[in-house]
Structure formats: structure tokens, C-alpha cells
mmCIF file of C-alpha atoms in Angstrom:
data_model
loop_
_atom_site.group_PDB
_atom_site.id
_atom_site.type_symbol
_atom_site.label_atom_id
_atom_site.label_comp_id
_atom_site.label_asym_id
_atom_site.label_seq_id
_atom_site.Cartn_x
_atom_site.Cartn_y
_atom_site.Cartn_z
ATOM 1 C CA UNK A 32 0.004 0.114 -0.093
ATOM 2 C CA UNK A 33 1.256 3.567 -0.642
ATOM 3 C CA UNK A 34 0.035 6.023 1.785
ATOM 4 C CA UNK A 35 0.187 9.856 1.909
ATOM 5 C CA UNK A 36 0.348 12.055 4.717
ATOM 6 C CA UNK A 37 -1.078 15.552 4.029
ATOM 7 C CA UNK A 38 -0.201 17.715 6.886
ATOM 8 C CA UNK A 39 -1.264 21.635 6.933
ATOM 9 C CA UNK A 40 -2.800 24.203 9.297
ATOM 10 C CA UNK A 41 -6.463 24.327 9.313
ATOM 11 C CA UNK A 42 -7.898 27.711 8.608
ATOM 12 C CA UNK A 43 -11.114 29.237 10.244
ATOM 13 C CA UNK A 44 -12.852 29.245 6.975
ATOM 14 C CA UNK A 45 -14.177 25.915 5.819
ATOM 15 C CA UNK A 46 -13.844 26.477 2.167
ATOM 16 C CA UNK A 47 -10.252 27.259 2.409
ATOM 17 C CA UNK A 48 -9.977 23.833 4.069
ATOM 18 C CA UNK A 49 -12.216 22.399 1.279
ATOM 19 C CA UNK A 50 -9.761 23.628 -1.306
ATOM 20 C CA UNK A 51 -6.596 22.386 0.588
ATOM 21 C CA UNK A 52 -8.029 18.991 0.991
ATOM 22 C CA UNK A 53 -9.249 18.734 -2.644
ATOM 23 C CA UNK A 54 -5.550 19.882 -3.675
ATOM 24 C CA UNK A 55 -3.987 17.168 -1.477
ATOM 25 C CA UNK A 56 -6.209 14.591 -2.766
ATOM 26 C CA UNK A 57 -5.407 15.434 -6.356
ATOM 27 C CA UNK A 58 -1.780 15.285 -5.609
ATOM 28 C CA UNK A 59 -1.961 12.010 -3.882
ATOM 29 C CA UNK A 60 -3.857 10.413 -6.514
ATOM 30 C CA UNK A 61 -1.354 11.835 -9.126
ATOM 31 C CA UNK A 62 1.302 10.328 -6.841
ATOM 32 C CA UNK A 63 0.034 6.665 -7.052
ATOM 33 C CA UNK A 64 -1.324 6.803 -3.333
ATOM 34 C CA UNK A 65 -3.944 4.159 -2.268
ATOM 35 C CA UNK A 66 -4.361 6.120 1.148
ATOM 36 C CA UNK A 67 -4.407 9.823 2.051
ATOM 37 C CA UNK A 68 -4.608 10.647 5.515
ATOM 38 C CA UNK A 69 -5.138 14.303 6.657
ATOM 39 C CA UNK A 70 -5.482 15.767 10.132
ATOM 40 C CA UNK A 71 -7.951 15.995 12.805
ATOM 41 C CA UNK A 72 -10.815 18.552 12.825
ATOM 42 C CA UNK A 73 -10.112 19.740 9.277
ATOM 43 C CA UNK A 74 -13.631 21.386 8.775
ATOM 44 C CA UNK A 75 -12.467 24.772 10.558
ATOM 45 C CA UNK A 76 -10.202 26.068 13.744
ATOM 46 C CA UNK A 77 -9.083 29.000 15.427
ATOM 47 C CA UNK A 78 -6.972 29.369 18.309
ATOM 48 C CA UNK A 79 -8.940 32.414 19.508
ATOM 49 C CA UNK A 80 -12.195 31.177 19.155
ATOM 50 C CA UNK A 81 -12.516 27.582 20.651
ATOM 51 C CA UNK A 82 -16.322 27.688 20.122
ATOM 52 C CA UNK A 83 -15.637 27.577 16.145
ATOM 53 C CA UNK A 84 -15.882 23.758 16.386
ATOM 54 C CA UNK A 85 -19.533 23.925 17.110
ATOM 55 C CA UNK A 86 -20.264 26.988 15.086
ATOM 56 C CA UNK A 87 -18.571 25.465 11.814
ATOM 57 C CA UNK A 88 -19.758 21.761 12.367
ATOM 58 C CA UNK A 89 -21.611 20.577 9.406
ATOM 59 C CA UNK A 90 -23.486 17.288 9.083
ATOM 60 C CA UNK A 91 -21.940 14.588 7.116
ATOM 61 C CA UNK A 92 -24.271 15.497 4.029
ATOM 62 C CA UNK A 93 -23.260 18.960 4.286
ATOM 63 C CA UNK A 94 -21.232 21.258 1.747
ATOM 64 C CA UNK A 95 -17.639 20.328 2.966
ATOM 65 C CA UNK A 96 -17.763 16.590 2.659
ATOM 66 C CA UNK A 97 -20.117 16.669 -0.380
ATOM 67 C CA UNK A 98 -17.456 18.256 -2.261
ATOM 68 C CA UNK A 99 -14.803 15.952 -1.214
ATOM 69 C CA UNK A 100 -16.946 12.914 -1.953
ATOM 70 C CA UNK A 101 -17.474 14.399 -5.503
ATOM 71 C CA UNK A 102 -13.851 14.820 -6.175
ATOM 72 C CA UNK A 103 -13.357 11.127 -4.861
ATOM 73 C CA UNK A 104 -15.650 9.925 -7.505
ATOM 74 C CA UNK A 105 -13.960 7.724 -10.403
ATOM 75 C CA UNK A 106 -11.075 6.452 -8.540
ATOM 76 C CA UNK A 107 -9.697 4.301 -5.602
ATOM 77 C CA UNK A 108 -7.943 6.629 -3.426
ATOM 78 C CA UNK A 109 -9.119 6.468 0.072
ATOM 79 C CA UNK A 110 -8.893 9.651 1.914
ATOM 80 C CA UNK A 111 -9.475 9.672 5.984
ATOM 81 C CA UNK A 112 -9.732 12.900 8.144
ATOM 82 C CA UNK A 113 -11.799 13.936 11.034
ATOM 83 C CA UNK A 114 -14.552 16.658 11.102
ATOM 84 C CA UNK A 115 -17.164 18.222 13.736
ATOM 85 C CA UNK A 116 -20.399 17.102 13.188
ATOM 86 C CA UNK A 117 -23.473 18.594 15.115
ATOM 87 C CA UNK A 118 -25.252 16.410 17.556
ATOM 88 C CA UNK A 119 -27.689 16.781 20.805
ATOM 89 C CA UNK A 120 -27.017 18.838 23.888
ATOM 90 C CA UNK A 121 -25.586 21.737 21.496
ATOM 91 C CA UNK A 122 -22.301 19.959 21.046
ATOM 92 C CA UNK A 123 -20.500 18.060 18.247
ATOM 93 C CA UNK A 124 -18.960 14.630 17.433
ATOM 94 C CA UNK A 125 -15.612 14.369 16.664
ATOM 95 C CA UNK A 126 -16.019 11.967 13.494
ATOM 96 C CA UNK A 127 -12.989 10.247 11.531
ATOM 97 C CA UNK A 128 -14.515 9.445 7.989
ATOM 98 C CA UNK A 129 -12.967 7.496 5.206
ATOM 99 C CA UNK A 130 -14.183 8.274 1.652
ATOM 100 C CA UNK A 131 -13.710 6.570 -1.616
ATOM 101 C CA UNK A 132 -15.313 6.603 -4.929
ATOM 102 C CA UNK A 133 -18.012 9.279 -3.800
ATOM 103 C CA UNK A 134 -18.915 7.217 -0.710
ATOM 104 C CA UNK A 135 -18.409 7.713 2.990
ATOM 105 C CA UNK A 136 -17.163 3.850 3.494
ATOM 106 C CA UNK A 137 -16.573 4.163 7.459
ATOM 107 C CA UNK A 138 -17.253 6.851 9.948
ATOM 108 C CA UNK A 139 -15.834 6.440 13.597
ATOM 109 C CA UNK A 140 -16.741 8.685 16.399
ATOM 110 C CA UNK A 141 -13.981 9.565 18.737
ATOM 111 C CA UNK A 142 -13.758 7.609 22.072
ATOM 112 C CA UNK A 143 -11.292 9.210 24.093
ATOM 113 C CA UNK A 144 -11.955 13.060 24.456
ATOM 114 C CA UNK A 145 -8.760 15.525 25.380
ATOM 115 C CA UNK A 146 -9.461 16.419 28.972
ATOM 116 C CA UNK A 147 -5.761 17.003 29.529
ATOM 117 C CA UNK A 148 -3.017 19.553 29.884
ATOM 118 C CA UNK A 149 -5.600 22.021 30.883
ATOM 119 C CA UNK A 150 -7.688 21.188 27.896
ATOM 120 C CA UNK A 151 -11.523 20.171 27.827
ATOM 121 C CA UNK A 152 -12.658 18.860 24.709
ATOM 122 C CA UNK A 153 -15.591 17.468 26.190
ATOM 123 C CA UNK A 154 -17.229 21.063 26.847
ATOM 124 C CA UNK A 155 -18.011 20.885 23.110
ATOM 125 C CA UNK A 156 -17.848 17.414 21.932
ATOM 126 C CA UNK A 157 -19.478 14.113 22.836
ATOM 127 C CA UNK A 158 -17.668 11.025 22.903
ATOM 128 C CA UNK A 159 -18.560 7.965 20.483
ATOM 129 C CA UNK A 160 -19.469 4.602 21.962
ATOM 130 C CA UNK A 161 -18.449 2.094 19.519
ATOM 131 C CA UNK A 162 -15.123 0.440 18.389
ATOM 132 C CA UNK A 163 -14.799 1.102 14.825
ATOM 133 C CA UNK A 164 -15.019 -1.522 12.102
ATOM 134 C CA UNK A 165 -11.647 -2.035 9.882
ATOM 135 C CA UNK A 166 -11.332 -0.638 6.643
ATOM 136 C CA UNK A 167 -9.967 -2.366 3.530
ATOM 137 C CA UNK A 168 -7.525 -0.416 1.490
ATOM 138 C CA UNK A 169 -5.280 -2.034 -1.310
ATOM 139 C CA UNK A 170 -5.557 -5.463 0.328
ATOM 140 C CA UNK A 171 -4.533 -4.400 3.845
ATOM 141 C CA UNK A 172 -6.956 -3.832 6.919
ATOM 142 C CA UNK A 173 -6.820 -0.477 8.440
ATOM 143 C CA UNK A 174 -7.903 0.463 11.952
ATOM 144 C CA UNK A 175 -9.114 3.974 13.001
ATOM 145 C CA UNK A 176 -7.981 6.012 16.006
ATOM 146 C CA UNK A 177 -8.113 9.941 16.486
ATOM 147 C CA UNK A 178 -5.434 11.612 18.160
ATOM 148 C CA UNK A 179 -5.809 11.424 22.164
ATOM 149 C CA UNK A 180 -6.895 7.815 21.606
ATOM 150 C CA UNK A 181 -2.982 7.062 20.998
ATOM 151 C CA UNK A 182 -2.335 7.358 24.857
ATOM 152 C CA UNK A 183 -4.886 4.456 25.321
ATOM 153 C CA UNK A 184 -3.090 1.219 24.029
ATOM 154 C CA UNK A 185 -6.401 -0.713 24.547
ATOM 155 C CA UNK A 186 -7.806 0.290 21.349
ATOM 156 C CA UNK A 187 -4.905 0.145 19.335
ATOM 157 C CA UNK A 188 -4.486 -3.576 20.656
ATOM 158 C CA UNK A 189 -8.404 -4.290 20.147
ATOM 159 C CA UNK A 190 -8.082 -3.173 16.480
ATOM 160 C CA UNK A 191 -4.895 -5.214 15.777
ATOM 161 C CA UNK A 192 -6.440 -8.284 17.176
ATOM 162 C CA UNK A 193 -9.662 -7.580 15.083
ATOM 163 C CA UNK A 194 -7.104 -8.036 12.357
ATOM 164 C CA UNK A 195 -5.814 -4.326 11.459
ATOM 165 C CA UNK A 196 -2.521 -4.331 9.586
ATOM 166 C CA UNK A 197 -2.372 -0.565 9.769
ATOM 167 C CA UNK A 198 -3.338 1.863 12.451
ATOM 168 C CA UNK A 199 -4.353 5.388 11.108
ATOM 169 C CA UNK A 200 -4.274 8.342 13.554
ATOM 170 C CA UNK A 201 -5.555 11.911 12.378
ATOM 171 C CA UNK A 202 -4.247 14.153 15.167
ATOM 172 C CA UNK A 203 -4.372 17.974 16.125
ATOM 173 C CA UNK A 204 -1.219 17.495 18.695
ATOM 174 C CA UNK A 205 -1.016 20.613 20.559
ATOM 175 C CA UNK A 206 2.737 22.265 21.297
ATOM 176 C CA UNK A 207 3.877 22.241 24.676
ATOM 177 C CA UNK A 208 6.727 20.555 27.098
ATOM 178 C CA UNK A 209 7.610 17.418 26.042
ATOM 179 C CA UNK A 210 4.593 17.252 23.659
ATOM 180 C CA UNK A 211 6.771 16.215 20.465
ATOM 181 C CA UNK A 212 8.298 13.460 22.594
ATOM 182 C CA UNK A 213 5.233 12.049 23.627
ATOM 183 C CA UNK A 214 3.969 11.951 20.129
ATOM 184 C CA UNK A 215 6.856 10.093 18.732
ATOM 185 C CA UNK A 216 7.067 7.940 21.945
ATOM 186 C CA UNK A 217 3.382 6.854 21.878
ATOM 187 C CA UNK A 218 3.008 6.386 18.087
ATOM 188 C CA UNK A 219 6.085 4.146 18.021
ATOM 189 C CA UNK A 220 5.042 2.057 20.936
ATOM 190 C CA UNK A 221 1.495 1.505 19.507
ATOM 191 C CA UNK A 222 3.176 0.158 16.211
ATOM 192 C CA UNK A 223 5.773 -1.790 17.885
ATOM 193 C CA UNK A 224 3.942 -3.457 20.541
ATOM 194 C CA UNK A 225 1.190 -4.314 18.075
ATOM 195 C CA UNK A 226 3.643 -5.327 15.333
ATOM 196 C CA UNK A 227 1.710 -3.311 12.761
ATOM 197 C CA UNK A 228 2.373 0.116 10.958
ATOM 198 C CA UNK A 229 1.310 3.413 12.299
ATOM 199 C CA UNK A 230 0.196 6.622 10.146
ATOM 200 C CA UNK A 231 0.108 9.503 12.359
ATOM 201 C CA UNK A 232 -0.967 12.780 10.433
ATOM 202 C CA UNK A 233 -0.669 15.853 12.701
ATOM 203 C CA UNK A 234 -1.939 19.627 11.936
ATOM 204 C CA UNK A 235 0.682 22.050 11.808
ATOM 205 C CA UNK A 236 0.711 25.726 12.302
ATOM 206 C CA UNK A 237 1.018 28.154 15.427
ATOM 207 C CA UNK A 238 -0.819 25.501 17.897
ATOM 208 C CA UNK A 239 0.015 22.208 16.999
ATOM 209 C CA UNK A 240 3.590 20.266 16.382
ATOM 210 C CA UNK A 241 2.980 18.668 12.870
ATOM 211 C CA UNK A 242 5.329 16.219 12.714
ATOM 212 C CA UNK A 243 3.664 13.567 11.093
ATOM 213 C CA UNK A 244 5.131 10.088 10.540
ATOM 214 C CA UNK A 245 4.790 6.647 9.612
ATOM 215 C CA UNK A 246 6.143 3.783 12.071
ATOM 216 C CA UNK A 247 6.941 0.081 10.991
ATOM 217 C CA UNK A 248 6.020 -2.867 12.638
ATOM 218 C CA UNK A 249 9.436 -2.788 14.474
ATOM 219 C CA UNK A 250 9.252 0.434 15.409
ATOM 220 C CA UNK A 251 11.266 2.258 12.833
ATOM 221 C CA UNK A 252 10.347 5.681 11.443
ATOM 222 C CA UNK A 253 9.922 5.174 7.604
ATOM 223 C CA UNK A 254 8.543 8.682 6.860
ATOM 224 C CA UNK A 255 8.360 12.016 8.649
ATOM 225 C CA UNK A 256 6.895 15.333 8.136
ATOM 226 C CA UNK A 257 8.553 18.654 9.215
ATOM 227 C CA UNK A 258 6.604 21.392 11.453
ATOM 228 C CA UNK A 259 5.203 23.033 8.274
ATOM 229 C CA UNK A 260 2.586 21.987 5.695
ATOM 230 C CA UNK A 261 3.907 18.868 3.538
ATOM 231 C CA UNK A 262 2.752 16.141 1.582
ATOM 232 C CA UNK A 263 4.584 12.894 2.379
ATOM 233 C CA UNK A 264 4.400 9.332 0.834
ATOM 234 C CA UNK A 265 5.594 5.976 2.241
ATOM 235 C CA UNK A 266 5.117 2.396 1.195
ATOM 236 C CA UNK A 267 3.572 -0.111 3.817
ATOM 237 C CA UNK A 268 4.736 -3.823 2.899
ATOM 238 C CA UNK A 269 2.716 -6.852 4.200
ATOM 239 C CA UNK A 270 5.885 -8.816 4.284
ATOM 240 C CA UNK A 271 7.264 -6.477 6.830
ATOM 241 C CA UNK A 272 4.392 -7.224 8.985
ATOM 242 C CA UNK A 273 4.777 -10.851 8.488
ATOM 243 C CA UNK A 274 8.311 -10.827 9.187
ATOM 244 C CA UNK A 275 8.119 -8.620 12.530
ATOM 245 C CA UNK A 276 5.433 -11.153 13.739
ATOM 246 C CA UNK A 277 7.412 -14.001 13.186
ATOM 247 C CA UNK A 278 10.843 -12.585 15.084
ATOM 248 C CA UNK A 279 8.641 -10.735 17.494
ATOM 249 C CA UNK A 280 5.318 -12.796 18.182
ATOM 250 C CA UNK A 281 3.868 -10.609 21.011
ATOM 251 C CA UNK A 282 0.278 -11.151 19.515
ATOM 252 C CA UNK A 283 0.945 -14.848 20.004
ATOM 253 C CA UNK A 284 2.737 -14.494 23.218
ATOM 254 C CA UNK A 285 0.169 -12.364 25.021
ATOM 255 C CA UNK A 286 -1.646 -13.663 28.054
ATOM 256 C CA UNK A 287 -4.538 -11.043 28.311
ATOM 257 C CA UNK A 288 -7.842 -11.208 26.822
ATOM 258 C CA UNK A 289 -9.184 -8.995 23.962
ATOM 259 C CA UNK A 290 -9.955 -5.520 25.242
ATOM 260 C CA UNK A 291 -13.468 -4.336 25.428
ATOM 261 C CA UNK A 292 -14.936 -0.976 25.249
ATOM 262 C CA UNK A 293 -16.426 -0.059 28.865
ATOM 263 C CA UNK A 294 -19.741 1.853 28.461
ATOM 264 C CA UNK A 295 -20.039 5.382 29.982
#
């Protein structure tokens, strides 16, 4: 599988973000990618206006997603990103969507909300309640996670035990003391402990670190983006997964049961 990581700074204007996403889709398709991963919350964002995620939220049949679906028609590129969708209680859902050939083929509502480091995502967002199904892309099975989810190893392990070869993580990782170290350490750990690929794509800009990366099943970073806007490609090899699992059979050697989601 050839994957593209489309890293950019999200604007407060949804149409501007639409244009950026469409451009990245077209460039990824031209570059031969099977999968394009974009950051978390790509609909709209403003550091000075945290309520913008609510004011700008759109349903999945709204103009933002509709335009991306139109661009996706007629080809096999799968594009993944997270958007904010209105829901009850004057809040939103943080929904990771996968689109391909004019359709939404998967939607995952973020389970773990970022109530940490003096931030409170749950003030504006409701959590999801379901472990996402896997998505088939170019013969590999992809598990869906969003940003803060990476700090909870149970979800990654559950997805891999369900059959995931690749974990995808759109994110908006906020800058701060040790935060870049946390990002690289956690993404590497989730890949290595599960002998799978991790494709983690972060927003860049004044608030977020960027630093998108692909980690292979033995914890090796095979592609990295800088702190600025970038489109980075990487090849994911099923034989590398098979090799990693033959020399490091942690999935076979584990003694704990398959993780189950705890109801709220």
C-alpha cells in the first residue's frame, strides 16, 4: 500500500480547508497513493475562538464532505480525516471519516476526548460509543483512531486483534513541554507493541506540532514530515508485518484477553 500524509494548518474558513483537502487529494492520486490521511478537525479551527468547532460543524451530508465526495468519484484513493458533526446538547461529534469513490465507507466517533493538559474537549464534543470496524485498503486492513486515542493502548490492541495491519491516527497534537516526545514515543509504541504500521498525521501551524510520521511494525520511522505544511509518501509492505510477527510474536505470546469497550 502506498500512503500519503497530508499535513497542513487548518483555517477558520471551511471553504479554504476544502480547497486544501481537494488539492492534497489530487496530488496524492497523481502520486499513486492508495490512502491519503489528513489531520483531525479539518473543517475549521481558530486558536482565539475554541467555540468555532461548534459554530462551523456540518452534518456529513453538508457542503464540506459533499465536495470531497464529488472529487473522490471515479478512482480508488481512500481519504481519511476527522470532522466535527453537530449532535444533541448543542455539542458536536469528532468523526473520523473514510471516503472513496463518492461514498463515505466508514465513520468513527472519537472515543477518548482530550480532557488533559488544561484543555477540555468534552465541553464541546460528545464521545463515541463504538469500536470502529476495519477498512480494507489495497489489500490491507486499516484500524481507525483519533489523536488522544493513541494514549490508550487498549484501542490499538483491540483493532490489531480484530485484524488491523495498519493503524491510522489523524491528530491535532498541541505544542507544549515534552509534547513532541510524547507524540513520537506513543506512536512508535503502538506500532511496535502490536507489530503493525502506524500512520499518524498531525496538524501544523501556530498551535500544533505537525511532525506527521509513519512507523513500521518494528518501531522504525520510515517517513516523517516537518513542522510546516507537507505531503509525504510512504510504502507499507505486508511482508514487513509478517517478518516482524515472526521474530517478535507478541500477539501470540500475550496472556491478556481481547480488550472490550467500557460503557459510559
